[in-house]
PDB file of C-alpha atoms in Angstrom:
ATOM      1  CA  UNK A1231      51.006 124.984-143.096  1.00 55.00           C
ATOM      2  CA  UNK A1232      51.938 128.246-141.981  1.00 59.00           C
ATOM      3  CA  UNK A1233      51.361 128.830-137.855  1.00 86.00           C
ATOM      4  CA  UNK A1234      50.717 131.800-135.892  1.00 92.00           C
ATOM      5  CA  UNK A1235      51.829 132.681-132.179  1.00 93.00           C
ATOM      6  CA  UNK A1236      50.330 134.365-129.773  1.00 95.00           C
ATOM      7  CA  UNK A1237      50.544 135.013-126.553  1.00 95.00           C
ATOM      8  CA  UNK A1238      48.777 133.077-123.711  1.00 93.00           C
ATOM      9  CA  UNK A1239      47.218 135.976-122.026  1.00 95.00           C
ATOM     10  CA  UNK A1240      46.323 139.564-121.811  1.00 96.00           C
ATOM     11  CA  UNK A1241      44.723 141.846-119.230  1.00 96.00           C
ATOM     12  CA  UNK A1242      42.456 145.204-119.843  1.00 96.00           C
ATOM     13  CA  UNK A1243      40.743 147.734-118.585  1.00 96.00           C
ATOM     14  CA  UNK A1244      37.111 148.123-119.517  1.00 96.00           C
ATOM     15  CA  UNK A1245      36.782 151.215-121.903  1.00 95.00           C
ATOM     16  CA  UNK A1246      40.472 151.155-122.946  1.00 95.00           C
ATOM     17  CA  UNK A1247      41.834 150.022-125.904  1.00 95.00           C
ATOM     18  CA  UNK A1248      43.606 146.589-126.150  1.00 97.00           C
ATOM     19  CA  UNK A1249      45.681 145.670-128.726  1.00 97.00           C
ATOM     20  CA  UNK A1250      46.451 141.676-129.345  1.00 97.00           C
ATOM     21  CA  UNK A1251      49.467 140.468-131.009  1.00 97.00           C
ATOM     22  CA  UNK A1252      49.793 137.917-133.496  1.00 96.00           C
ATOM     23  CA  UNK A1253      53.352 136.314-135.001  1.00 95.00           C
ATOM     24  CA  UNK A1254      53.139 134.448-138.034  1.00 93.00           C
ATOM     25  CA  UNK A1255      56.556 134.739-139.940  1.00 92.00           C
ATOM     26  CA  UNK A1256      55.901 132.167-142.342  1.00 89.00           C
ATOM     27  CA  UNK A1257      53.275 133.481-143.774  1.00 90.00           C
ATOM     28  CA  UNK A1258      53.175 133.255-147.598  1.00 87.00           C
ATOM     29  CA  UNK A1259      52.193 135.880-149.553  1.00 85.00           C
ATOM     30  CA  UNK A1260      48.739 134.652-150.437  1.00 85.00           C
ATOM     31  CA  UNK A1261      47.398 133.812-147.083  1.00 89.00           C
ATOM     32  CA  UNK A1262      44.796 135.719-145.319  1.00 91.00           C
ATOM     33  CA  UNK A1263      45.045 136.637-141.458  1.00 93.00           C
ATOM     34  CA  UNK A1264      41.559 136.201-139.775  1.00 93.00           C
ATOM     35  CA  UNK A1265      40.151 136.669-136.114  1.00 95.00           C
ATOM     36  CA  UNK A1266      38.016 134.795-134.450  1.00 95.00           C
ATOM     37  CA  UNK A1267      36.634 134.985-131.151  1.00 96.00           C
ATOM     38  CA  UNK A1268      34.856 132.916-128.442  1.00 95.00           C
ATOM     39  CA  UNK A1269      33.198 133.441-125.959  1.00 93.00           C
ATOM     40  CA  UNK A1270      32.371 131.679-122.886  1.00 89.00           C
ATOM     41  CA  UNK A1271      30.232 128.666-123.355  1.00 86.00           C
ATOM     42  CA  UNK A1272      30.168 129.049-127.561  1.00 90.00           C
ATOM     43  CA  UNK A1273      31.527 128.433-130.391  1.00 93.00           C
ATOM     44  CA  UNK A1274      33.803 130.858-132.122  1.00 94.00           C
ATOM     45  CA  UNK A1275      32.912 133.590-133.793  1.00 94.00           C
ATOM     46  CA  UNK A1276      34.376 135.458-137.278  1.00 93.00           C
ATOM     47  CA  UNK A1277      35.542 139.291-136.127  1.00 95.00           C
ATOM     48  CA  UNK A1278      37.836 140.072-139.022  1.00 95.00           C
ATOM     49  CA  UNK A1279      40.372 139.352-141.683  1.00 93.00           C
ATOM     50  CA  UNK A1280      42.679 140.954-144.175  1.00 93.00           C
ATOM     51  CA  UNK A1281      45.773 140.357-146.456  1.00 92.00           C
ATOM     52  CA  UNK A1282      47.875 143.075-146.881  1.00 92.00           C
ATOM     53  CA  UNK A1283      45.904 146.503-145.599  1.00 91.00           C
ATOM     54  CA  UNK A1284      44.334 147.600-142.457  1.00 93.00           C
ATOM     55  CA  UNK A1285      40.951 146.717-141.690  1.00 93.00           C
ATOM     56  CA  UNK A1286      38.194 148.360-139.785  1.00 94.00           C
ATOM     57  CA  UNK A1287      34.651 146.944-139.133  1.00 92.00           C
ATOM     58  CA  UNK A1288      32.189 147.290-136.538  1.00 90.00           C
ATOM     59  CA  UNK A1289      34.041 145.176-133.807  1.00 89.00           C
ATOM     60  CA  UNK A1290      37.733 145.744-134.196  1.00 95.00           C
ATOM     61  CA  UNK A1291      40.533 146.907-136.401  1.00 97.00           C
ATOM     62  CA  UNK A1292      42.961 144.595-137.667  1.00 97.00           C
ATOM     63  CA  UNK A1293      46.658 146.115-138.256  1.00 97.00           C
ATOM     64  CA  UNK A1294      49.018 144.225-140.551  1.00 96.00           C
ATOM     65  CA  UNK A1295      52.154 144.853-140.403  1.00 96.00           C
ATOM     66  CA  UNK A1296      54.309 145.988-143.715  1.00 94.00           C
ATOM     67  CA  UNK A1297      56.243 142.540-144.045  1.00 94.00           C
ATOM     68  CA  UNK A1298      52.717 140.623-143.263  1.00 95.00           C
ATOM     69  CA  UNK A1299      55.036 138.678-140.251  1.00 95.00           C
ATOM     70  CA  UNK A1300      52.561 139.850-137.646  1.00 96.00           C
ATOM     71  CA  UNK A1301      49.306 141.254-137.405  1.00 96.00           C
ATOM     72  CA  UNK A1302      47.452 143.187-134.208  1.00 97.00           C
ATOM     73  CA  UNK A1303      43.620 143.325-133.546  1.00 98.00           C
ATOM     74  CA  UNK A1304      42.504 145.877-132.013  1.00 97.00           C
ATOM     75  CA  UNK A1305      39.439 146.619-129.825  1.00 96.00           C
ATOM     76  CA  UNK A1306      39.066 150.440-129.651  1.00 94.00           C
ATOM     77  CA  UNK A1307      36.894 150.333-126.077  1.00 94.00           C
ATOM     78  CA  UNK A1308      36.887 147.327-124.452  1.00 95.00           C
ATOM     79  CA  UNK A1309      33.807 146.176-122.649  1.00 96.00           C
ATOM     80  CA  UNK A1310      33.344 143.039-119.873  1.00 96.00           C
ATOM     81  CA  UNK A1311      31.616 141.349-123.300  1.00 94.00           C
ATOM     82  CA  UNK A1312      34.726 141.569-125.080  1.00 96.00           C
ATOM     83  CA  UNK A1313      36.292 138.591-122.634  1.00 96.00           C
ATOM     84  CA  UNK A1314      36.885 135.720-125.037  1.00 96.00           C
ATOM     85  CA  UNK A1315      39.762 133.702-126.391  1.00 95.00           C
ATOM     86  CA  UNK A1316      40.952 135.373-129.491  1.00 97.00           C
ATOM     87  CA  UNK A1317      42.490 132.657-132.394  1.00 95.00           C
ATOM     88  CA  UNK A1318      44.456 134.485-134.441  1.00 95.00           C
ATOM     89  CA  UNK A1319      45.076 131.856-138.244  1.00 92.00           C
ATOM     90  CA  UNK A1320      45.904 131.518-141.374  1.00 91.00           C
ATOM     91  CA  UNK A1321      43.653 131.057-144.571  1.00 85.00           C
ATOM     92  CA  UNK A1322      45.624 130.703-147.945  1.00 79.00           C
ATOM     93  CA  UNK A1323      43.420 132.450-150.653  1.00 71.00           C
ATOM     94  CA  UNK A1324      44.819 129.264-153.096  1.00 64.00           C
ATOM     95  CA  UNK A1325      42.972 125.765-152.742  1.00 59.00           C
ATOM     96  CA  UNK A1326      39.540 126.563-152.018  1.00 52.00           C
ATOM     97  CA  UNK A1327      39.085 123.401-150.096  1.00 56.00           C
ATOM     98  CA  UNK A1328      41.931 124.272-147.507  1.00 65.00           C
ATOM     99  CA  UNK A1329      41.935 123.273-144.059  1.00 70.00           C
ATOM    100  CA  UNK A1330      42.165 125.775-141.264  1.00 75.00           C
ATOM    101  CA  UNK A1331      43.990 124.721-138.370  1.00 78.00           C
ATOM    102  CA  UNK A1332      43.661 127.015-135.440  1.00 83.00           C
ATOM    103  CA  UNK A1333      45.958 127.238-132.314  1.00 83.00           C
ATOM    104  CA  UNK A1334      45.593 128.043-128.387  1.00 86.00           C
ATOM    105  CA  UNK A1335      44.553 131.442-129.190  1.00 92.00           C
ATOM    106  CA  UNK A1336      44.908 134.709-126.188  1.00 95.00           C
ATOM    107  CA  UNK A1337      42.671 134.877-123.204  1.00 95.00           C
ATOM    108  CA  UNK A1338      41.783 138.275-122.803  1.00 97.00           C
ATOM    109  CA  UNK A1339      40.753 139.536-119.854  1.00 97.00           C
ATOM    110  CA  UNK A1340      38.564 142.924-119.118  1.00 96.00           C
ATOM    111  CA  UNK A1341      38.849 144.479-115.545  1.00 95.00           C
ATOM    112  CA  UNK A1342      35.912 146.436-114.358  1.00 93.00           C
TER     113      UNK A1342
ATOM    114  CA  UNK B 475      20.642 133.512-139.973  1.00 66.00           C
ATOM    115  CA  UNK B 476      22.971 131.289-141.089  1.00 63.00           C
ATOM    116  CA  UNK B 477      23.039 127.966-138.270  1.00 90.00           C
ATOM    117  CA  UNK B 478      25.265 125.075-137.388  1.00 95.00           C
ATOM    118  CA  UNK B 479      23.276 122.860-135.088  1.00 95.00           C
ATOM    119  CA  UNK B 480      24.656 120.347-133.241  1.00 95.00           C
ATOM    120  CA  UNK B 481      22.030 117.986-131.888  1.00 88.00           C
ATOM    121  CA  UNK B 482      23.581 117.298-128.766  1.00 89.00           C
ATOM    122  CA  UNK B 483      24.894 119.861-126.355  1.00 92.00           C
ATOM    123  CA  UNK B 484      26.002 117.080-123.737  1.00 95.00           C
ATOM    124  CA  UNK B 485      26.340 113.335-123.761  1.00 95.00           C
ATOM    125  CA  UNK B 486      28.277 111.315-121.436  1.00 97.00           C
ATOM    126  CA  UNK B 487      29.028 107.582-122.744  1.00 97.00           C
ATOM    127  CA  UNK B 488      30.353 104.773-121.269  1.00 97.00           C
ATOM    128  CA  UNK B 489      34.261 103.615-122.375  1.00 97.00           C
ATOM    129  CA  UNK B 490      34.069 101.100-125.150  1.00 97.00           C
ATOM    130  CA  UNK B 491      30.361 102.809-126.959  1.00 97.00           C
ATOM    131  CA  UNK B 492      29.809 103.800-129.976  1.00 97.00           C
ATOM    132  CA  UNK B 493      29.276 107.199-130.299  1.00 97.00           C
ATOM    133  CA  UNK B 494      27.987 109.510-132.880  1.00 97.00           C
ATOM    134  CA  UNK B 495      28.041 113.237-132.946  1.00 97.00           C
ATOM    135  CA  UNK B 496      25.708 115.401-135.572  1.00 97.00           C
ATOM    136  CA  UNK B 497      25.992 118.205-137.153  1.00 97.00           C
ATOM    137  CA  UNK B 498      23.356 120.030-139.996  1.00 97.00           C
ATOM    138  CA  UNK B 499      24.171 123.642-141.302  1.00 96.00           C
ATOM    139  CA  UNK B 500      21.861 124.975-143.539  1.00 94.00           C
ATOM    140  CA  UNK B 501      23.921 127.783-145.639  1.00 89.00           C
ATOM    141  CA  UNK B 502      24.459 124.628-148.409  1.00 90.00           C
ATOM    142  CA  UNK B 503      28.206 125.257-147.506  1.00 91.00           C
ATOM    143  CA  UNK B 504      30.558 122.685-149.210  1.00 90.00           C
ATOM    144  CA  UNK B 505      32.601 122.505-147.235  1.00 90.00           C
ATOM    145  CA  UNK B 506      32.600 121.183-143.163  1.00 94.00           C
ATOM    146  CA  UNK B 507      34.772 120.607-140.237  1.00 94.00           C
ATOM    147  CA  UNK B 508      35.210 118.867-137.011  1.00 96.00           C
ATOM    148  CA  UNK B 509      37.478 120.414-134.058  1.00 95.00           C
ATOM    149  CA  UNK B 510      37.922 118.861-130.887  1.00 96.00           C
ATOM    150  CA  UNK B 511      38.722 121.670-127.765  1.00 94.00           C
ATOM    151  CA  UNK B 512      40.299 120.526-124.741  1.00 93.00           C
ATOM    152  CA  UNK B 513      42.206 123.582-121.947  1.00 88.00           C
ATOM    153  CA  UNK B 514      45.989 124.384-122.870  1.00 84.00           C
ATOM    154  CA  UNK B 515      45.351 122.941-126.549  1.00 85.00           C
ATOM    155  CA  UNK B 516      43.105 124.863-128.234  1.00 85.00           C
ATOM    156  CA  UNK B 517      41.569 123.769-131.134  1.00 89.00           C
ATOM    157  CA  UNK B 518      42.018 121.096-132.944  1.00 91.00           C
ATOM    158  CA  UNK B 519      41.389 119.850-136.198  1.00 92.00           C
ATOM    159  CA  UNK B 520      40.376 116.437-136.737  1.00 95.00           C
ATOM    160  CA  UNK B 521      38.418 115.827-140.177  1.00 95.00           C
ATOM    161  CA  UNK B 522      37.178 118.346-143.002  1.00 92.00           C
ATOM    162  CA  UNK B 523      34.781 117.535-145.774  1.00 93.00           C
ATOM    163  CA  UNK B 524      35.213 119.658-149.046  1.00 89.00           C
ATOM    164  CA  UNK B 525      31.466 118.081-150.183  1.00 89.00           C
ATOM    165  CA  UNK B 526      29.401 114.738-150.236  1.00 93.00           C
ATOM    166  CA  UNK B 527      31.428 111.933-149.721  1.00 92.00           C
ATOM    167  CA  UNK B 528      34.809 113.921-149.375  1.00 93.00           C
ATOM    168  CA  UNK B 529      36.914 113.977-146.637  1.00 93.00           C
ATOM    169  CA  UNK B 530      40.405 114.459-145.439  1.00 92.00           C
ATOM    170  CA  UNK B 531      42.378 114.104-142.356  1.00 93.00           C
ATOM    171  CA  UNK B 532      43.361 116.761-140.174  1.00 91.00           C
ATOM    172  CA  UNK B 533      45.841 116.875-137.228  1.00 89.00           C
ATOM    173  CA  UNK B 534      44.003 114.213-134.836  1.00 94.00           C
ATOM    174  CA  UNK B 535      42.129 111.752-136.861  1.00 96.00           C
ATOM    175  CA  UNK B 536      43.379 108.782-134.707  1.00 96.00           C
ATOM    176  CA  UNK B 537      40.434 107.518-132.971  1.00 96.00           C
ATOM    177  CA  UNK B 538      37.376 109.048-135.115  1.00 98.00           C
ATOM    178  CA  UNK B 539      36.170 108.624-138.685  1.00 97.00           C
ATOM    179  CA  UNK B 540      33.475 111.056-140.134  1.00 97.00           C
ATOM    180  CA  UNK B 541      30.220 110.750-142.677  1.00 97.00           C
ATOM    181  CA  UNK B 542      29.428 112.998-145.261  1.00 97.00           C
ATOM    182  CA  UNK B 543      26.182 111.772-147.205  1.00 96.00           C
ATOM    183  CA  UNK B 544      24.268 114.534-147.448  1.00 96.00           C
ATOM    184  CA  UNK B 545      25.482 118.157-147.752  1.00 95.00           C
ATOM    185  CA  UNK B 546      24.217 119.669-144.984  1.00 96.00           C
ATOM    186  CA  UNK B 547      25.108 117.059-142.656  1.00 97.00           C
ATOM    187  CA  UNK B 548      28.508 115.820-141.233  1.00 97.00           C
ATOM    188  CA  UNK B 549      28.840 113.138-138.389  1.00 97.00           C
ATOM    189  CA  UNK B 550      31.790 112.270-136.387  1.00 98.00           C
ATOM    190  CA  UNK B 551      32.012 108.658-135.382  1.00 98.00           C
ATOM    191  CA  UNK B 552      34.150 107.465-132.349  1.00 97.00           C
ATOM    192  CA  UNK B 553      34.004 103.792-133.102  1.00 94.00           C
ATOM    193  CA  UNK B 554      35.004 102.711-129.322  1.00 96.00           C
ATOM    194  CA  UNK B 555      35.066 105.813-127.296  1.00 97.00           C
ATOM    195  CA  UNK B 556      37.755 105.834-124.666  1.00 97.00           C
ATOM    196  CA  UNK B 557      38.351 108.329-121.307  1.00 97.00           C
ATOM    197  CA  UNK B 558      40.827 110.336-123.555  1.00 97.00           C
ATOM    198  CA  UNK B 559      38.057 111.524-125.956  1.00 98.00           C
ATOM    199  CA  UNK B 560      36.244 113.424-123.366  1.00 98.00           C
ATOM    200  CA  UNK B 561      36.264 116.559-124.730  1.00 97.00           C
ATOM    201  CA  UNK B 562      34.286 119.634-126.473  1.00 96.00           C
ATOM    202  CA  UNK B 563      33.482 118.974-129.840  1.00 97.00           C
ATOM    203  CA  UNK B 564      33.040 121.674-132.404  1.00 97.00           C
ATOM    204  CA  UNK B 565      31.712 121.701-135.703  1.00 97.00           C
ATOM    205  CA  UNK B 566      31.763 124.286-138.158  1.00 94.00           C
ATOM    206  CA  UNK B 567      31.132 124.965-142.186  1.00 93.00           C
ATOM    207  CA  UNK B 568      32.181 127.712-144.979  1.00 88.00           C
ATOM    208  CA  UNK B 569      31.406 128.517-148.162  1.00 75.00           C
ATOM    209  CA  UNK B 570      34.182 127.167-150.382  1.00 68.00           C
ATOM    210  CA  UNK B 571      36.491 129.722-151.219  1.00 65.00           C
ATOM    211  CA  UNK B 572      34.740 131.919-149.056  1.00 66.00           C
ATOM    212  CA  UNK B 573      36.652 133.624-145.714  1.00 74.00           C
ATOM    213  CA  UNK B 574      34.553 132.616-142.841  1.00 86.00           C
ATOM    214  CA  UNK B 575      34.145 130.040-141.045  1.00 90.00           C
ATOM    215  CA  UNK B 576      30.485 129.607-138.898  1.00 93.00           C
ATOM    216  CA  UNK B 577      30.331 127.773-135.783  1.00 95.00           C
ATOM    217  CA  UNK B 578      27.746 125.315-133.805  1.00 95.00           C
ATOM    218  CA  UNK B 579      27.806 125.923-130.071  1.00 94.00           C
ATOM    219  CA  UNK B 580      29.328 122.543-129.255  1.00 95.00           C
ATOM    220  CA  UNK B 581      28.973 119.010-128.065  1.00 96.00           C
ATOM    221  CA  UNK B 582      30.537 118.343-124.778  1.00 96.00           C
ATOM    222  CA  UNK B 583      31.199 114.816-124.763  1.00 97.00           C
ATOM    223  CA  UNK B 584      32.462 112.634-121.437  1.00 97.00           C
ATOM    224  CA  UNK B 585      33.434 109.278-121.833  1.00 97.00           C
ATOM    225  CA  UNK B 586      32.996 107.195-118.602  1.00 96.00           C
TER     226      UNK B 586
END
């Protein structure tokens, strides 16, 4: 299965925009790269996904790089809410019964 | 609104118990999951069901087996739960083929 990397952390400033990195250079060509957040004391939560174009909806942008090896989402204003751990994975569009494995995912944190 | 209940938000057990963990989603979603979440390791896959009766191993499966009788529902089983299963327990379901995945809130299990 195909892995992503992330980093372990990231810092922000409430009302700026933060941008999170994802690695995943083994991507084949039919997986999709989704977001998912959580937040303190929950379960994770679906933000976004995409394959091979940018993506916009009502909590992020997702940027995907031309060679699909890396992906960035993007928060346009952060707020303190937006302090989660982000998992950044994998989802092949073939076998509809596919596992999804997720990793450590990025701790953001929002500064006041 | 789509919902993933898990029926217990905390247990604590004693080493050696048998211990079940429940979860009921009612979207009719074929397919289900089980994650475990411990700090530093993220999540963690350790069974899938693609529909009644079906499962499959994930990347921990040592130490649990799972029941799928009824759609909706999908129980984890620790057969003789030790100290090194204390953990939080996620489940979560999708839509075959579908992209996203919906969470329960979680099960945080300690094992005495």
């Amino acid at each position: 299965d195909a892995k992503t990397t992330q980093p372990n952390s990231m810092e922000s400033n409430e009302e700026e925009p933060v941008h999170l990195p994802c690695n995943h250079s083994t991507i084949s060509g039919t997986d999709y790269i989704h977001w998912y957040r959580q937040l303190p004391s929950q379960g994770p939560e679906y933000v976004i996904h995409g394959l091979t174009s940018n993506v916009n909806n009502r909590m992020a942008s997702l940027a995907i790089a031309e060679d699909r090896k890396s992906s960035t989402l993007i928060l346009h204003r952060a707020t303190l809410r937006d302090a989660a751990v982000y998992y950044c994975i994998l989802r092949p569009s073939t076998g509809a019964n596919s596992k999804l494995t997720f990793g450590k995912g990025i701790t953001l944190s929002v500064r006041p | 609104d789509v919902k993933v209940t898990q029926s217990s938000r905390y247990l604590v057990k004693r080493t050696g118990e048998k211990v079940f963990l429940e979860c009921v989603q009612d979207m009719d979603h074929e397919n289900m999951f089980w994650y475990r979440q411990d700090p530093g390791l993220g999540l963690r896959l350790i069974y899938f069901s693609y529909d009644v009766k079906m499962k499959e191993k994930g990347d921990i499966p040592e130490g649990y087996s799972v029941s799928r009788e009824k759609k909706e529902r999908f129980s984890l089983i620790l057969e003789s739960a030790s100290t090194n299963q204390t953990s939080m327990y996620l489940c979560a379901s999708r839509d075959r083929g579908a992209n996203v995945l919906t969470f329960g809130a979680g099960s945080r299990l300690t094992v005495l």
